[in-house]
XYZ file of C-alpha atoms in Angstrom:
651
model
C 47.153 -51.557 -7.812
C 43.799 -49.820 -8.179
C 44.148 -47.158 -10.902
C 40.480 -46.267 -11.383
C 40.872 -42.961 -9.497
C 43.644 -41.808 -11.864
C 41.052 -41.002 -14.528
C 39.943 -38.075 -12.336
C 43.364 -36.408 -12.661
C 42.583 -35.166 -16.220
C 38.803 -35.023 -15.705
C 39.003 -32.429 -12.903
C 40.723 -29.801 -15.129
C 38.170 -30.631 -17.819
C 35.333 -29.982 -15.359
C 36.969 -26.673 -14.344
C 37.270 -25.671 -18.002
C 33.591 -26.415 -18.662
C 32.509 -24.607 -15.494
C 34.564 -21.483 -16.178
C 33.948 -21.580 -19.919
C 30.176 -21.863 -19.671
C 29.717 -19.580 -16.672
C 32.517 -17.049 -17.250
C 30.078 -14.111 -17.402
C 28.458 -15.041 -14.104
C 31.517 -16.111 -12.073
C 33.472 -13.388 -10.309
C 37.121 -13.177 -11.461
C 38.504 -13.703 -7.954
C 36.337 -16.804 -7.567
C 37.416 -18.231 -10.929
C 41.062 -17.983 -9.853
C 40.371 -19.960 -6.701
C 38.357 -22.547 -8.679
C 41.243 -23.022 -11.112
C 43.812 -23.356 -8.338
C 41.612 -25.724 -6.307
C 40.977 -27.971 -9.308
C 44.651 -28.159 -10.215
C 45.649 -28.710 -6.571
C 43.265 -31.677 -6.409
C 44.730 -33.200 -9.580
C 48.250 -32.638 -8.235
C 47.373 -34.316 -4.923
C 45.971 -37.336 -6.798
C 49.138 -37.469 -8.913
C 51.372 -37.502 -5.840
C 49.234 -40.219 -4.287
C 49.416 -42.261 -7.499
C 53.219 -41.858 -7.567
C 53.500 -43.004 -3.957
C 51.242 -46.000 -4.558
C 53.041 -47.004 -7.746
C 56.675 -46.677 -6.669
C 56.497 -47.479 -2.950
C 53.395 -49.619 -2.335
C 52.836 -51.620 -5.509
C 55.400 -54.395 -5.740
C 57.584 -55.176 -8.730
C 57.111 -58.469 -10.573
C 60.439 -60.210 -11.235
C 62.170 -56.933 -10.479
C 60.204 -55.009 -13.126
C 57.757 -52.182 -12.493
C 54.283 -53.220 -13.593
C 52.190 -51.635 -16.315
C 48.543 -51.095 -15.453
C 45.949 -50.478 -18.147
C 42.230 -49.781 -18.075
C 40.629 -49.221 -21.449
C 37.543 -49.739 -23.554
C 37.217 -50.222 -27.307
C 36.050 -47.057 -29.037
C 36.387 -47.987 -32.727
C 36.877 -51.569 -33.876
C 38.451 -52.300 -37.302
C 39.797 -55.860 -36.958
C 40.394 -58.294 -34.111
C 43.696 -56.574 -33.327
C 43.375 -53.164 -34.988
C 41.098 -50.934 -32.958
C 41.134 -47.562 -31.254
C 40.799 -47.679 -27.479
C 40.196 -45.010 -24.884
C 41.660 -45.530 -21.460
C 44.584 -44.908 -19.142
C 48.064 -46.461 -19.053
C 50.117 -46.299 -15.878
C 53.844 -47.020 -15.903
C 56.961 -45.179 -14.643
C 57.060 -42.447 -17.288
C 53.320 -41.743 -17.223
C 53.429 -41.429 -13.421
C 56.456 -39.156 -13.705
C 54.706 -36.957 -16.264
C 51.555 -36.754 -14.148
C 53.613 -35.322 -11.317
C 55.469 -32.949 -13.661
C 52.414 -31.587 -15.464
C 50.183 -31.171 -12.418
C 52.916 -29.566 -10.322
C 53.947 -26.999 -12.903
C 50.335 -26.341 -13.843
C 49.499 -25.757 -10.184
C 52.400 -23.322 -9.754
C 51.348 -21.486 -12.921
C 47.742 -21.293 -11.701
C 48.875 -19.795 -8.375
C 51.257 -17.399 -10.111
C 48.562 -16.317 -12.569
C 46.285 -15.128 -9.775
C 48.756 -12.291 -9.142
C 50.103 -11.798 -12.658
C 46.706 -11.614 -14.405
C 45.010 -9.610 -11.646
C 42.759 -6.959 -13.160
C 42.793 -8.495 -16.661
C 39.414 -8.314 -18.404
C 39.612 -11.946 -19.508
C 40.704 -13.266 -16.101
C 38.095 -16.051 -15.942
C 38.582 -16.977 -19.590
C 42.335 -17.235 -19.002
C 41.900 -19.776 -16.211
C 39.476 -21.724 -18.399
C 42.136 -21.940 -21.123
C 44.773 -23.004 -18.576
C 42.498 -25.821 -17.406
C 41.822 -26.967 -20.981
C 45.562 -27.062 -21.646
C 46.196 -29.070 -18.467
C 43.431 -31.543 -19.366
C 44.891 -32.019 -22.843
C 48.407 -32.681 -21.547
C 47.220 -35.084 -18.868
C 45.122 -36.976 -21.413
C 48.175 -37.212 -23.687
C 50.294 -38.577 -20.845
C 47.799 -41.305 -19.936
C 47.013 -42.429 -23.513
C 47.079 -46.180 -24.143
C 47.615 -46.080 -27.914
C 48.849 -43.973 -30.797
C 45.443 -42.708 -31.880
C 44.417 -41.673 -28.390
C 47.667 -39.786 -27.922
C 47.094 -38.114 -31.305
C 43.650 -36.877 -30.235
C 45.041 -35.209 -27.122
C 48.095 -34.109 -29.101
C 45.814 -31.992 -31.286
C 43.901 -30.723 -28.252
C 47.219 -29.488 -26.847
C 47.739 -27.654 -30.137
C 44.306 -26.034 -29.977
C 44.638 -24.964 -26.346
C 48.151 -23.593 -26.949
C 46.715 -21.550 -29.838
C 44.161 -20.037 -27.454
C 46.799 -19.243 -24.823
C 49.471 -17.836 -27.145
C 46.884 -15.666 -28.855
C 45.231 -14.663 -25.597
C 45.936 -10.970 -26.264
C 43.864 -11.162 -29.427
C 43.828 -7.389 -29.924
C 47.619 -7.480 -30.280
C 48.657 -8.155 -33.883
C 51.926 -9.867 -32.925
C 50.115 -12.246 -30.524
C 47.601 -13.254 -33.195
C 50.409 -13.831 -35.692
C 52.363 -15.898 -33.134
C 49.332 -18.072 -32.366
C 48.697 -18.744 -36.053
C 52.384 -19.454 -36.640
C 52.519 -21.998 -33.803
C 49.314 -23.632 -34.992
C 50.339 -23.904 -38.660
C 53.915 -25.116 -38.053
C 52.837 -27.763 -35.546
C 49.957 -28.841 -37.836
C 52.448 -29.392 -40.643
C 54.510 -31.595 -38.353
C 51.389 -33.361 -37.088
C 50.504 -34.346 -40.648
C 53.686 -36.404 -40.692
C 52.783 -37.762 -37.257
C 49.383 -38.921 -38.548
C 50.895 -40.643 -41.590
C 53.395 -42.363 -39.291
C 50.566 -43.586 -37.068
C 48.739 -45.042 -40.091
C 51.902 -46.779 -41.332
C 52.648 -48.302 -37.934
C 49.034 -49.340 -37.416
C 48.778 -50.943 -40.860
C 51.997 -52.958 -40.705
C 51.913 -53.812 -37.008
C 48.183 -54.488 -36.940
C 47.744 -52.478 -33.748
C 47.969 -49.006 -32.294
C 48.370 -50.255 -28.726
C 51.538 -49.191 -26.879
C 51.816 -52.443 -24.892
C 51.905 -54.530 -28.067
C 54.113 -52.148 -30.022
C 56.700 -52.022 -27.210
C 56.578 -55.709 -26.298
C 59.998 -57.186 -25.489
C 60.830 -60.878 -25.045
C 62.851 -62.528 -22.284
C 66.057 -62.051 -24.293
C 65.458 -58.307 -24.351
C 64.504 -58.091 -28.030
C 61.475 -56.553 -29.666
C 58.795 -59.159 -30.311
C 57.635 -57.786 -33.641
C 60.880 -57.198 -35.486
C 59.281 -58.737 -38.624
C 57.738 -55.317 -39.101
C 60.972 -54.309 -40.699
C 60.604 -56.773 -43.585
C 58.916 -54.367 -46.028
C 61.244 -51.706 -47.364
C 61.006 -48.354 -49.134
C 63.999 -46.340 -50.429
C 66.470 -48.523 -48.574
C 64.751 -48.365 -45.193
C 62.061 -50.522 -43.673
C 58.554 -49.134 -43.879
C 58.363 -49.279 -40.090
C 61.486 -47.133 -39.828
C 59.822 -44.570 -42.089
C 56.775 -44.701 -39.836
C 58.933 -43.994 -36.778
C 60.714 -41.117 -38.555
C 57.347 -39.559 -39.425
C 56.144 -39.976 -35.848
C 59.314 -38.238 -34.697
C 58.487 -35.458 -37.158
C 55.344 -34.787 -35.114
C 57.389 -34.801 -31.916
C 60.014 -32.508 -33.447
C 57.331 -29.990 -34.379
C 55.726 -29.953 -30.956
C 59.121 -29.797 -29.223
C 60.417 -27.081 -31.570
C 63.340 -29.059 -32.972
C 65.262 -27.746 -35.961
C 63.972 -26.937 -38.599
C 60.445 -26.785 -37.100
C 61.491 -24.444 -34.304
C 60.360 -21.076 -35.656
C 57.083 -20.975 -33.719
C 58.634 -21.203 -30.260
C 60.266 -17.755 -29.835
C 57.107 -16.033 -31.089
C 55.039 -17.991 -28.574
C 56.457 -15.559 -26.002
C 53.727 -13.143 -27.124
C 51.369 -14.907 -24.754
C 51.222 -13.950 -21.056
C 54.315 -14.982 -19.092
C 52.460 -17.733 -17.154
C 51.652 -19.249 -20.552
C 55.336 -19.163 -21.483
C 56.183 -20.976 -18.244
C 53.470 -23.569 -18.829
C 54.336 -24.266 -22.467
C 58.109 -24.199 -22.009
C 58.467 -25.853 -18.628
C 56.739 -29.130 -18.455
C 54.067 -29.522 -20.982
C 53.794 -28.788 -24.690
C 57.463 -28.689 -25.678
C 58.315 -31.908 -23.836
C 55.475 -33.777 -25.531
C 57.844 -34.767 -28.327
C 60.378 -36.123 -25.837
C 57.619 -38.058 -24.093
C 56.413 -39.473 -27.420
C 59.835 -40.855 -28.338
C 60.281 -42.199 -24.793
C 56.856 -43.856 -24.950
C 57.845 -45.693 -28.141
C 61.486 -46.141 -27.151
C 61.620 -49.970 -27.515
C 60.384 -49.606 -31.096
C 62.901 -46.884 -31.877
C 65.698 -48.976 -30.382
C 64.917 -52.400 -31.851
C 63.502 -51.659 -35.316
C 66.257 -51.810 -37.951
C 69.092 -51.459 -35.474
C 67.854 -48.136 -34.103
C 68.228 -46.210 -37.379
C 65.384 -43.837 -36.487
C 66.900 -43.394 -33.011
C 70.133 -42.145 -34.581
C 68.127 -39.476 -36.383
C 66.610 -38.461 -33.043
C 70.115 -38.132 -31.557
C 71.582 -35.974 -34.328
C 68.518 -33.749 -34.695
C 68.512 -33.258 -30.922
C 72.230 -32.494 -30.803
C 72.120 -30.003 -33.668
C 68.981 -28.306 -32.303
C 70.629 -27.954 -28.907
C 73.734 -26.296 -30.377
C 71.791 -24.162 -32.857
C 69.479 -22.729 -30.189
C 72.269 -22.130 -27.669
C 74.227 -20.065 -30.196
C 71.177 -17.916 -30.963
C 70.410 -17.425 -27.252
C 73.818 -15.755 -26.823
C 72.760 -12.671 -28.774
C 69.068 -12.139 -27.969
C 68.110 -9.047 -25.975
C 64.488 -9.945 -25.154
C 64.750 -11.989 -21.940
C 61.764 -14.172 -22.811
C 63.309 -15.018 -26.181
C 66.574 -15.957 -24.493
C 64.619 -18.384 -22.340
C 62.695 -19.622 -25.390
C 65.890 -20.599 -27.188
C 67.217 -22.006 -23.938
C 64.145 -24.233 -23.847
C 64.768 -25.381 -27.401
C 68.382 -26.131 -26.504
C 67.465 -28.156 -23.428
C 64.775 -30.108 -25.273
C 67.430 -30.904 -27.862
C 69.580 -32.125 -24.985
C 66.820 -34.516 -23.942
C 66.372 -35.803 -27.497
C 70.145 -36.306 -27.760
C 70.076 -38.355 -24.560
C 67.299 -40.600 -25.889
C 69.143 -41.025 -29.164
C 72.377 -42.273 -27.557
C 70.647 -44.655 -25.156
C 70.430 -48.426 -25.184
C 67.674 -50.464 -23.591
C 68.791 -52.655 -20.698
C 70.304 -51.752 -17.351
C 73.000 -49.092 -17.120
C 73.272 -49.108 -20.921
C 69.929 -47.298 -20.861
C 71.433 -44.390 -18.899
C 70.606 -42.031 -21.788
C 66.885 -42.789 -21.521
C 66.987 -42.317 -17.761
C 69.000 -39.115 -18.071
C 66.547 -37.688 -20.616
C 63.592 -38.328 -18.335
C 65.577 -37.057 -15.363
C 66.429 -33.876 -17.287
C 62.789 -33.422 -18.189
C 61.508 -34.127 -14.716
C 63.946 -31.918 -12.874
C 63.690 -29.239 -15.497
C 60.060 -29.104 -14.738
C 58.828 -30.335 -11.451
C 59.113 -31.396 -7.899
C 57.756 -34.483 -6.290
C 60.702 -36.787 -6.770
C 62.641 -33.671 -7.142
C 64.498 -34.405 -10.264
C 65.925 -31.527 -12.057
C 65.455 -29.523 -15.083
C 61.989 -28.280 -15.614
C 61.592 -26.860 -12.228
C 64.478 -24.732 -13.324
C 62.843 -23.620 -16.539
C 59.509 -22.862 -14.913
C 61.360 -20.923 -12.236
C 63.241 -18.928 -14.877
C 60.100 -18.017 -16.785
C 58.206 -17.086 -13.646
C 61.197 -15.067 -12.483
C 61.289 -13.323 -15.854
C 57.601 -12.615 -15.421
C 58.246 -10.947 -12.084
C 60.931 -8.754 -13.661
C 58.700 -7.818 -16.603
C 55.847 -7.148 -14.193
C 58.120 -4.747 -12.280
C 59.822 -2.801 -15.109
C 57.166 -3.144 -17.845
C 59.708 -4.213 -20.436
C 61.116 -7.445 -21.896
C 64.475 -5.991 -22.941
C 67.809 -6.149 -21.159
C 68.574 -2.526 -22.081
C 65.739 -1.425 -19.791
C 67.027 -3.439 -16.827
C 69.920 -3.469 -14.411
C 70.565 -3.301 -10.686
C 67.219 -4.956 -9.856
C 68.722 -7.014 -7.022
C 68.203 -4.014 -4.725
C 64.490 -3.805 -5.520
C 63.572 -7.484 -5.950
C 65.597 -9.612 -3.509
C 63.347 -12.701 -3.705
C 63.288 -12.743 -7.492
C 67.055 -12.130 -7.502
C 67.930 -15.119 -5.328
C 65.436 -17.488 -6.953
C 66.575 -16.522 -10.462
C 70.210 -17.055 -9.381
C 69.384 -20.513 -8.030
C 67.635 -21.424 -11.290
C 70.565 -20.133 -13.346
C 73.057 -22.145 -11.258
C 70.907 -25.244 -11.647
C 70.552 -24.979 -15.409
C 74.264 -24.164 -15.735
C 75.051 -27.519 -14.141
C 76.733 -26.270 -10.980
C 76.740 -28.842 -8.141
C 74.882 -29.548 -5.974
C 71.972 -27.921 -7.822
C 69.565 -30.114 -9.748
C 70.857 -29.375 -13.244
C 74.267 -30.802 -12.485
C 73.051 -34.357 -11.948
C 70.961 -34.918 -15.050
C 73.363 -33.053 -17.313
C 76.201 -35.262 -16.058
C 74.233 -38.427 -16.877
C 73.432 -37.152 -20.389
C 77.098 -36.437 -21.056
C 78.064 -39.867 -19.713
C 75.590 -41.540 -22.082
C 76.865 -39.507 -25.038
C 80.531 -40.198 -24.172
C 79.884 -43.952 -24.109
C 77.874 -44.042 -27.340
C 78.876 -41.133 -29.603
C 81.807 -38.895 -28.740
C 80.953 -36.342 -31.431
C 77.622 -35.720 -29.702
C 79.427 -35.723 -26.359
C 81.579 -32.776 -27.402
C 78.515 -31.032 -28.829
C 76.739 -31.532 -25.499
C 79.769 -30.320 -23.540
C 80.083 -27.188 -25.668
C 76.362 -26.486 -25.269
C 76.758 -26.812 -21.492
C 79.344 -24.020 -21.553
C 77.169 -21.836 -23.784
C 74.179 -22.422 -21.505
C 76.093 -21.247 -18.453
C 77.301 -18.161 -20.324
C 73.965 -16.944 -21.706
C 72.069 -17.688 -18.491
C 74.478 -15.599 -16.436
C 74.552 -12.958 -19.141
C 70.830 -12.766 -18.439
C 71.241 -12.810 -14.668
C 73.966 -10.150 -14.501
C 72.199 -7.998 -17.086
C 68.958 -7.981 -15.088
C 70.115 -7.845 -11.498
C 73.588 -6.283 -11.708
C 75.053 -4.397 -14.655
C 74.207 -0.716 -14.933
C 72.177 1.094 -12.265
C 69.135 1.899 -14.354
C 66.924 4.820 -13.373
C 63.321 3.648 -13.471
C 60.328 5.918 -13.995
C 58.494 3.913 -11.363
C 60.529 2.219 -8.658
C 60.376 -1.579 -9.179
C 59.025 -3.652 -6.334
C 58.888 -7.300 -5.382
C 56.019 -9.323 -6.758
C 53.030 -10.165 -4.530
C 53.086 -13.410 -2.571
C 50.863 -15.162 -5.128
C 53.749 -14.696 -7.584
C 56.613 -15.058 -5.103
C 55.423 -18.368 -3.588
C 55.872 -20.433 -6.783
C 59.331 -18.891 -7.183
C 60.394 -19.894 -3.662
C 58.844 -23.347 -3.971
C 60.538 -24.143 -7.273
C 63.840 -22.668 -6.039
C 63.862 -25.088 -3.119
C 63.140 -27.971 -5.484
C 65.994 -26.875 -7.742
C 68.341 -27.223 -4.764
C 67.237 -30.636 -3.550
C 66.006 -32.306 -6.747
C 69.265 -33.828 -7.855
C 69.640 -35.978 -4.746
C 66.696 -38.224 -5.644
C 67.825 -41.643 -6.984
C 65.890 -41.223 -10.226
C 67.591 -44.173 -11.943
C 65.868 -46.523 -9.532
C 62.425 -45.379 -10.676
C 62.372 -44.490 -14.389
C 64.392 -46.566 -16.877
C 63.830 -47.938 -20.369
C 63.442 -51.547 -19.181
C 61.473 -50.563 -16.027
C 63.963 -52.467 -13.856
C 65.996 -49.623 -12.423
C 69.664 -49.452 -11.589
C 72.038 -47.646 -9.256
C 73.649 -44.689 -10.995
C 77.163 -43.554 -10.111
C 78.808 -40.216 -10.667
C 81.530 -40.296 -13.328
C 83.981 -37.989 -11.584
C 86.319 -37.207 -14.540
C 83.436 -36.366 -16.899
C 81.600 -34.492 -14.132
C 84.715 -32.418 -13.410
C 85.059 -31.516 -17.097
C 81.364 -30.548 -17.312
C 81.522 -28.433 -14.150
C 84.716 -26.762 -15.347
C 83.061 -25.938 -18.662
C 80.025 -24.460 -16.898
C 82.145 -22.402 -14.499
C 84.150 -21.082 -17.441
C 80.900 -19.849 -19.003
C 79.859 -18.201 -15.727
C 83.236 -16.482 -15.282
C 83.145 -15.124 -18.827
C 79.631 -13.786 -18.265
C 80.827 -12.168 -15.022
C 83.672 -10.434 -16.875
C 81.406 -9.217 -19.659
C 78.196 -8.276 -17.862
C 78.514 -7.943 -14.070
C 79.528 -4.332 -14.405
C 78.701 -1.976 -17.234
C 81.486 -2.023 -19.854
C 81.975 -2.196 -23.612
C 83.540 -5.673 -23.796
C 80.375 -7.276 -25.142
C 80.087 -4.640 -27.874
C 83.738 -5.108 -28.876
C 83.351 -8.874 -29.181
C 80.086 -8.590 -31.088
C 81.809 -6.259 -33.551
C 84.687 -8.710 -33.828
C 82.328 -11.497 -34.902
C 80.741 -9.132 -37.399
C 78.502 -10.932 -39.860
C 78.196 -14.088 -37.726
C 76.878 -12.020 -34.806
C 74.332 -10.437 -37.132
C 73.224 -13.877 -38.330
C 72.752 -15.174 -34.798
C 70.938 -12.039 -33.679
C 68.501 -12.491 -36.568
C 68.182 -16.236 -35.763
C 70.036 -17.136 -38.996
C 67.158 -15.529 -40.902
C 65.041 -18.652 -40.686
C 61.867 -16.637 -40.222
C 62.698 -14.652 -43.345
C 63.544 -17.829 -45.260
C 60.271 -19.463 -44.282
C 58.375 -16.281 -45.164
C 60.126 -16.126 -48.557
C 59.349 -19.761 -49.294
C 55.711 -19.484 -48.256
C 54.889 -16.060 -49.762
C 57.163 -15.868 -52.824
C 57.260 -19.531 -53.817
C 54.272 -21.366 -52.331
C 51.773 -18.509 -52.535
C 52.977 -16.531 -55.592
C 54.525 -19.220 -57.799
C 52.370 -22.229 -56.883
C 49.148 -21.199 -55.183
C 48.515 -18.048 -57.258
C 48.746 -19.804 -60.695
C 46.565 -22.637 -59.411
C 44.051 -20.117 -58.090
C 44.159 -18.264 -61.419
C 43.654 -21.514 -63.356
C 40.814 -22.460 -61.030
C 39.131 -19.086 -61.402
C 39.686 -18.691 -65.166
C 39.204 -22.220 -66.446
C 37.422 -24.310 -63.821
C 35.137 -21.581 -62.526
C 34.988 -20.046 -66.030
C 33.919 -23.358 -67.547
C 31.217 -23.912 -64.982
C 30.035 -20.309 -65.214
C 30.048 -20.593 -69.027
C 27.942 -23.732 -68.882
C 25.544 -21.961 -66.554
C 25.355 -18.867 -68.782
C 24.795 -20.937 -71.936
C 22.110 -22.883 -70.117
C 20.360 -19.631 -69.260
C 20.616 -18.399 -72.889
C 19.285 -21.657 -74.287
C 16.525 -21.644 -71.729
C 15.591 -18.142 -72.829
C 15.439 -19.335 -76.462
C 13.303 -22.389 -75.846
C 11.059 -21.066 -73.092
C 8.677 -19.948 -75.833
C 7.889 -23.595 -76.356
C 6.167 -23.531 -73.008
C 2.909 -22.055 -74.329
C 0.635 -23.511 -71.715
C -1.716 -24.957 -74.370
C -2.369 -28.700 -74.080
C -2.866 -29.244 -77.827
C 0.628 -27.846 -78.543
C 2.183 -30.290 -76.061
C 0.242 -33.195 -77.600
C 1.456 -32.207 -81.062
C 5.098 -32.066 -79.943
C 4.771 -35.425 -78.215
C 3.237 -37.166 -81.210
C 5.769 -35.544 -83.524
C 8.608 -36.809 -81.328
C 7.221 -40.347 -81.267
C 6.839 -40.338 -85.053
C 10.411 -39.085 -85.556
C 11.855 -41.694 -83.179
C 9.811 -44.435 -84.872
C 11.012 -43.382 -88.350
C 14.630 -43.340 -87.194
C 14.204 -46.809 -85.648
C 12.611 -48.227 -88.834
C 15.430 -46.755 -90.951
C 18.108 -48.287 -88.782
C 16.293 -51.652 -88.668
C 15.905 -51.918 -92.446
C 19.436 -50.847 -93.242
């Protein structure tokens, strides 16, 4: 298979970024929108073509999907340890190309209507293109260092997008928060990369993930060196996961995600749907053979439990939030946790790797279209639908909404479809991947299965709390009558809604699996029935509480008292982090160090400088300018040195 053209998929958004970034003052805003859309549409078309060529034209070898690599050495350290730049094509990179380009294209189209009239219109599309380039480069990376480079570029571009409204204090604070928290996590990621590279002697994914004919990792001797009871390689994998947990907003590195909603709604859809927050999931999936084989999958167990707890933690918080974008932010965190849980309970070969497949299926469908899988289409659709609502009522809060179904029929039906899909109602896309995740958890870890099942019920409840609160509930009197969004905003909603309906029927297990072989997945009817029943229970409860205006929700919130207050305030994690950073790190650690530095280090150096000046003032009189005086001092010095030398020699 010829893969040379695939390099243009990330390069086209890069070219658009450079064009719009350099010429933003000369390019008309309307033109810049079309340039951004055209560039992303071209990349998307190339991604679809690559997917078709890879899955349907290129033949398997011994029943295994091939891995294609084109790379060149960038930095050479040893015969095996070097940093390459290139592209790697395999099932998950092809899947992610389709996901990223599709969602990015929909966001570009949507942004033409949403950002219309904005002073930074051209700049906004330049930032979108930079973000898309960074994500596509990350997806195609051939080694750990290359993925780290694009990983940081994603961080930089997300900082620009979240802080796009730079005159807004909260947006600036949110951008800095996201940047600092993810940089802290990325420090662990970098250390993990160095550990893996040092002990394995390579950064290359193909070598790191190599598996023998017996289905075992080829380099298990990595685990021979130990530290604190675990192999050094396991520590390296845990640190790499730390980077993924930060980027994917896993507990306890989640605090940046809700605040990221301060960016424009298209940014929220882009970050939360298919790109930045799933980078951590993609990273673990990319290194899955290592996680599974090294030290019996110890690091993979950590992935599972962190994912499960994050999913439950975020779902509970989402129940009480009143800002619709923050509800969706915590929903994103919960669903990403779901994906991590699925990876953590997966094995490697055949149907035993159903967790890996289900995680990728959940990601793909939650985000995109081509093979129609399920879950990210749903999330993008929800964020874009939320954007349409906010665009209509000029508010993010549920208290300012209600009865919008009469004014916004397209947004109403598309939001309902997305809510049904994410709630796991058949035959919508969310049902299929969620069922596979629960099957994997049931077979591997029943504690995590019940966590996942409970989260499924909570998800259905808070999503329909959102739906009924926006489109039904009270008949709010609006100062300006809401109206349906323009076609540039409505088209992505309709497109993604259709995909959310049909996505689940694609046989995803035949395309993307841990061992690249594929298998035929079957519906586990008893577990599926339990999951559907749990979801429907959540929907019915939301219908009772929120379809019509009543005081039931207030009564129950009062009944939960302090716990409700904790969840509403996100368990005070922002306050805890602020206390730790300001009161402890800044006041108790940084301030004394700064005082010591200023008083003693700077004081010492300043004292030396001042004394030097004083001494110079005292001795400058020796500089008379008369040659005979200099000759006298020189001769006197020579005589003194000679006398001292003679004294020491004779004694």
